Each structure stands twice: as C-alpha cells, then as structure tokens.
Amino acid sequence: GAGVSQSPSNKVTEKGKDVELRCDPISGHTALYWYRQSLGQGLEFLIYFQGNSAPDKSGLPSDRFSAERTGGSVSTLTIQRTQQEDSAVYLCASSFATGTSDEQYFGPGTRLTVT
Amino acid sequence: SQQGEEDPQALSIQEGENATMNCSYKTSINNLQWYRQNSGRGLVHLILIRSNEREKHSGRLRVTLDTSKKSSSLLITASRAADTASYFCATESYNDYKLSFGAGTTVTVRA
C-alpha cells in the first residue's frame, strides 16, 4: 500500500511569506507526527496528532507555526511570516496508535528554503 | 531537546567490514529505535528494542540495550556500499508518544 506522502517535496519562499506543508499519512494510522530537521542535525519534534486533536503543541518553535488535521487523515503544517531560520526539512510520520511501541513510518519530507 | 547522542559522529569503513555505532540517552525509556536516512530525506525504521530486551537481531543488524548504562549499540555486519547512510537512534519514554532523536552517525562504506 501507499506510504506517507508529503507535498511539496521542495519549497523555496521569500522571507515574510506564509507556507503550507501537507502530509498524507498511511490509511488507518491514527497518530501523526511532525518533525523538523536542520542541516546535519537530528530530528526535532514539533507536534503530534491523535485523530484530529493535538494533545501536545509544545514542540512548535513559535506562534508562527500551526498545524491542523482534518478527518483523522491529512495534516497541514502552516508557517506564517517565514524567517531564514525556518529553513529545514520538515518530516511527517504516522503510526497505528501511540503508547504501544509502534514504529513510525516517515514520509520523504519537504525541504523548505527561506531566502 | 535531543535525548539520544550517537557516537561516533562519522564512520568510514571498507566494504565487508563491520560497523558499530553507539547511542546514549538520559531518561528512562519504553523502547529505543534505530532509523536509517539516505540523502537527508525520509527515515526508514530498522529495528525496535524494548526496555526489557537486551539484544535483538534483524538480518545483518544487531542491536543491544543496556538500561543500567542508558546506552545502546547498533552493529552492521558485512557492510555493503548500500549501507552508506546516516543512522539515528530514537527513544520513546513511558507515557510519551513522540520520539526523541540523536544527531546521528554518518556511515560511509567504501567499495
């Protein structure tokens, strides 16, 4: 079956513009995660969804970042008034559930470059 | 913040040799997972070891976990050029849902 998909694969935007990143998880996966990876670094957790709700938004780096998930499926990560430090690869992952030691399946990521 | 730290940061070996990398973490965990990343994009899950397990095998991969030392190791035996990638350990804590990743070990396998 299809894996986790993300779009766009690459996005170049000017500083100050808003961007939307999309994640389409594996069908039937109730948990969805967003991570950010800066160049040469490990992954930084941003936000997690269980169904449509986000119990923990503490990883979001600023109030310019927001995310939503509708219908328990597709999620959108929005970055408003982008800054150069937002440049990174944004990775989405999904899993069947949480707290059950399920592996997370990752998408290919969206490489965001803010000029 | 990152919980896991991998060691070494980079590793270069000859094809056919074994590659060993280590991961240390700070807080109690429910499980520890190893992922591989090619070309800075999506991660592929390699193996998961639970806190009550000490060793696990999957093909040419061998993972150990020492919860008393809060450390894990990943051994890749008989390495191949296709094993060239970055390898990350990630920990899942009790009553938590997110994975905490280390900065990774970059492995280069020379033909």
GROMACS .gro file of C-alpha atoms in nm:
model
  226
    1GLY     CA    1   0.000   0.000   0.000
    2ALA     CA    2   0.099   0.365  -0.024
    3GLY     CA    3   0.331   0.508   0.236
    4VAL     CA    4   0.328   0.851   0.394
    5SER     CA    5   0.331   1.122   0.130
    6GLN     CA    6   0.426   1.486   0.167
    7SER     CA    7   0.392   1.783  -0.061
    8PRO     CA    8   0.556   1.981  -0.193
    9SER     CA    9   0.888   1.797  -0.195
   10ASN     CA   10   1.073   2.127  -0.221
   11LYS     CA   11   0.959   2.479  -0.142
   12VAL     CA   12   1.154   2.800  -0.185
   13THR     CA   13   0.989   3.107  -0.039
   14GLU     CA   14   1.079   3.463   0.038
   15LYS     CA   15   1.123   3.576   0.394
   16GLY     CA   16   0.794   3.700   0.535
   17LYS     CA   17   0.569   3.483   0.319
   18ASP     CA   18   0.341   3.212   0.456
   19VAL     CA   19   0.383   2.847   0.357
   20GLU     CA   20   0.167   2.537   0.390
   21LEU     CA   21   0.314   2.189   0.406
   22ARG     CA   22   0.094   1.888   0.357
   23CYS     CA   23   0.115   1.535   0.496
   24ASP     CA   24  -0.097   1.241   0.388
   25PRO     CA   25  -0.049   0.955   0.637
   26ILE     CA   26  -0.091   0.585   0.582
   27SER     CA   27  -0.457   0.492   0.575
   28GLY     CA   28  -0.578   0.372   0.915
   29HIS     CA   29  -0.297   0.532   1.112
   30THR     CA   30  -0.448   0.736   1.393
   31ALA     CA   31  -0.129   0.903   1.510
   32LEU     CA   32   0.053   1.166   1.305
   33TYR     CA   33   0.376   1.347   1.391
   34TRP     CA   34   0.562   1.646   1.251
   35TYR     CA   35   0.938   1.679   1.292
   36ARG     CA   36   1.191   1.930   1.167
   37GLN     CA   37   1.547   1.850   1.068
   38SER     CA   38   1.800   2.125   1.019
   39LEU     CA   39   2.110   2.061   0.809
   40GLY     CA   40   2.327   1.790   0.962
   41GLN     CA   41   2.112   1.761   1.271
   42GLY     CA   42   1.879   1.507   1.424
   43LEU     CA   43   1.503   1.541   1.420
   44GLU     CA   44   1.327   1.795   1.636
   45PHE     CA   45   0.971   1.708   1.740
   46LEU     CA   46   0.714   1.973   1.655
   47ILE     CA   47   0.362   1.844   1.714
   48TYR     CA   48   0.164   1.523   1.740
   49PHE     CA   49  -0.196   1.438   1.650
   50GLN     CA   50  -0.412   1.161   1.785
   51GLY     CA   51  -0.706   1.161   1.548
   52ASN     CA   52  -0.786   1.526   1.484
   53SER     CA   53  -0.669   1.658   1.817
   54ALA     CA   54  -0.321   1.775   1.908
   55PRO     CA   55  -0.263   1.700   2.277
   56ASP     CA   56   0.085   1.850   2.274
   57LYS     CA   57   0.190   2.155   2.077
   58SER     CA   58   0.487   2.233   2.296
   59GLY     CA   59   0.739   2.148   2.024
   60LEU     CA   60   0.623   2.424   1.793
   61PRO     CA   61   0.911   2.676   1.792
   62SER     CA   62   0.694   2.990   1.784
   63ASP     CA   63   0.338   3.111   1.739
   64ARG     CA   64   0.411   3.149   1.368
   65PHE     CA   65   0.380   2.772   1.345
   66SER     CA   66   0.043   2.598   1.347
   67ALA     CA   67  -0.092   2.266   1.234
   68GLU     CA   68  -0.426   2.104   1.183
   69ARG     CA   69  -0.558   1.765   1.089
   70THR     CA   70  -0.898   1.704   0.941
   71GLY     CA   71  -1.097   1.385   0.907
   72GLY     CA   72  -0.833   1.198   1.101
   73SER     CA   73  -0.623   1.191   0.787
   74VAL     CA   74  -0.443   1.474   0.605
   75SER     CA   75  -0.248   1.726   0.810
   76THR     CA   76  -0.125   2.071   0.718
   77LEU     CA   77   0.164   2.250   0.887
   78THR     CA   78   0.149   2.626   0.832
   79ILE     CA   79   0.436   2.864   0.890
   80GLN     CA   80   0.344   3.231   0.886
   81ARG     CA   81   0.585   3.515   0.812
   82THR     CA   82   0.868   3.274   0.738
   83GLN     CA   83   1.217   3.351   0.860
   84GLN     CA   84   1.551   3.222   0.732
   85GLU     CA   85   1.593   3.006   1.042
   86ASP     CA   86   1.281   2.816   0.936
   87SER     CA   87   1.480   2.662   0.651
   88ALA     CA   88   1.491   2.287   0.714
   89VAL     CA   89   1.346   1.957   0.604
   90TYR     CA   90   1.002   1.905   0.755
   91LEU     CA   91   0.921   1.538   0.807
   92CYS     CA   92   0.587   1.383   0.879
   93ALA     CA   93   0.535   1.037   1.026
   94SER     CA   94   0.236   0.824   1.114
   95SER     CA   95   0.171   0.516   1.323
   96PHE     CA   96  -0.123   0.294   1.411
   97ALA     CA   97  -0.151   0.430   1.763
   98THR     CA   98   0.054   0.573   2.043
   99GLY     CA   99   0.186   0.425   2.360
  100THR     CA  100   0.207   0.081   2.204
  101SER     CA  101   0.565   0.088   2.083
  102ASP     CA  102   0.454   0.115   1.723
  103GLU     CA  103   0.714   0.214   1.473
  104GLN     CA  104   0.665   0.542   1.298
  105TYR     CA  105   0.655   0.549   0.919
  106PHE     CA  106   0.814   0.857   0.773
  107GLY     CA  107   0.736   1.049   0.459
  108PRO     CA  108   1.008   1.178   0.225
  109GLY     CA  109   0.993   1.525   0.374
  110THR     CA  110   0.952   1.877   0.243
  111ARG     CA  111   1.271   2.077   0.203
  112LEU     CA  112   1.189   2.438   0.286
  113THR     CA  113   1.429   2.714   0.188
  114VAL     CA  114   1.357   3.068   0.301
  115THR     CA  115   1.553   3.328   0.105
  116SER     CA  116   1.577   1.886   2.313
  117GLN     CA  117   1.758   1.572   2.197
  118GLN     CA  118   1.768   1.279   2.433
  119GLY     CA  119   1.996   1.047   2.241
  120GLU     CA  120   2.354   1.106   2.145
  121GLU     CA  121   2.524   0.891   1.886
  122ASP     CA  122   2.890   0.808   1.880
  123PRO     CA  123   3.088   0.838   1.659
  124GLN     CA  124   2.954   1.127   1.455
  125ALA     CA  125   3.104   0.978   1.140
  126LEU     CA  126   3.240   0.638   1.044
  127SER     CA  127   3.421   0.526   0.728
  128ILE     CA  128   3.477   0.157   0.666
  129GLN     CA  129   3.568  -0.082   0.387
  130GLU     CA  130   3.302  -0.297   0.227
  131GLY     CA  131   3.277  -0.625   0.413
  132GLU     CA  132   3.384  -0.481   0.748
  133ASN     CA  133   3.153  -0.441   1.045
  134ALA     CA  134   3.025  -0.101   1.157
  135THR     CA  135   2.940  -0.028   1.519
  136MET     CA  136   2.776   0.285   1.649
  137ASN     CA  137   2.657   0.373   1.997
  138CYS     CA  138   2.372   0.572   2.142
  139SER     CA  139   2.343   0.712   2.493
  140TYR     CA  140   2.029   0.860   2.644
  141LYS     CA  141   1.934   1.038   2.962
  142THR     CA  142   1.591   0.937   3.091
  143SER     CA  143   1.409   0.607   3.137
  144ILE     CA  144   1.265   0.469   2.819
  145ASN     CA  145   0.987   0.242   2.698
  146ASN     CA  146   1.177   0.146   2.387
  147LEU     CA  147   1.465   0.251   2.167
  148GLN     CA  148   1.453   0.250   1.789
  149TRP     CA  149   1.714   0.278   1.516
  150TYR     CA  150   1.642   0.451   1.185
  151ARG     CA  151   1.838   0.495   0.865
  152GLN     CA  152   1.828   0.806   0.649
  153ASN     CA  153   1.957   0.827   0.296
  154SER     CA  154   2.038   1.157   0.130
  155GLY     CA  155   1.886   1.369   0.406
  156ARG     CA  156   1.529   1.272   0.332
  157GLY     CA  157   1.283   1.018   0.472
  158LEU     CA  158   1.377   0.784   0.754
  159VAL     CA  159   1.344   0.409   0.739
  160HIS     CA  160   1.276   0.213   1.054
  161LEU     CA  161   1.538  -0.056   1.115
  162ILE     CA  162   1.472  -0.214   1.450
  163LEU     CA  163   1.294  -0.155   1.781
  164ILE     CA  164   1.417  -0.289   2.112
  165ARG     CA  165   1.202  -0.272   2.424
  166SER     CA  166   1.333  -0.176   2.765
  167ASN     CA  167   1.305  -0.534   2.891
  168GLU     CA  168   1.509  -0.670   2.600
  169ARG     CA  169   1.888  -0.685   2.590
  170GLU     CA  170   1.964  -0.788   2.235
  171LYS     CA  171   1.783  -0.811   1.906
  172HIS     CA  172   1.878  -0.924   1.557
  173SER     CA  173   1.741  -0.842   1.216
  174GLY     CA  174   1.932  -0.971   0.917
  175ARG     CA  175   2.279  -0.815   0.931
  176LEU     CA  176   2.177  -0.584   1.214
  177ARG     CA  177   2.238  -0.649   1.581
  178VAL     CA  178   2.115  -0.411   1.850
  179THR     CA  179   2.197  -0.424   2.218
  180LEU     CA  180   2.043  -0.228   2.501
  181ASP     CA  181   2.188  -0.170   2.846
  182THR     CA  182   1.933   0.021   3.052
  183SER     CA  183   2.168   0.040   3.352
  184LYS     CA  184   2.412   0.239   3.141
  185LYS     CA  185   2.138   0.406   2.936
  186SER     CA  186   2.309   0.304   2.616
  187SER     CA  187   2.250   0.106   2.300
  188SER     CA  188   2.466  -0.012   2.015
  189LEU     CA  189   2.392  -0.092   1.652
  190LEU     CA  190   2.617  -0.334   1.471
  191ILE     CA  191   2.601  -0.377   1.094
  192THR     CA  192   2.789  -0.688   0.986
  193ALA     CA  193   2.947  -0.748   0.646
  194SER     CA  194   2.876  -0.392   0.534
  195ARG     CA  195   2.783  -0.306   0.177
  196ALA     CA  196   2.804   0.016  -0.023
  197ALA     CA  197   2.426   0.041   0.007
  198ASP     CA  198   2.462   0.074   0.385
  199THR     CA  199   2.608   0.421   0.334
  200ALA     CA  200   2.364   0.646   0.519
  201SER     CA  201   2.303   0.833   0.842
  202TYR     CA  202   2.184   0.624   1.134
  203PHE     CA  203   1.975   0.767   1.416
  204CYS     CA  204   1.870   0.628   1.748
  205ALA     CA  205   1.538   0.744   1.888
  206THR     CA  206   1.390   0.687   2.229
  207GLU     CA  207   1.029   0.664   2.337
  208SER     CA  208   0.966   0.734   2.703
  209TYR     CA  209   0.688   0.592   2.919
  210ASN     CA  210   0.357   0.775   2.880
  211ASP     CA  211   0.503   0.965   2.590
  212TYR     CA  212   0.431   0.942   2.224
  213LYS     CA  213   0.700   1.132   2.047
  214LEU     CA  214   1.042   1.003   1.958
  215SER     CA  215   1.349   1.189   2.076
  216PHE     CA  216   1.626   1.162   1.819
  217GLY     CA  217   2.000   1.193   1.845
  218ALA     CA  218   2.211   1.383   1.593
  219GLY     CA  219   2.304   1.064   1.408
  220THR     CA  220   2.610   0.876   1.287
  221THR     CA  221   2.708   0.915   0.923
  222VAL     CA  222   2.841   0.587   0.786
  223THR     CA  223   3.037   0.568   0.461
  224VAL     CA  224   3.112   0.225   0.319
  225ARG     CA  225   3.396   0.231   0.067
  226ALA     CA  226   3.388  -0.018  -0.217
   0.00000   0.00000   0.00000
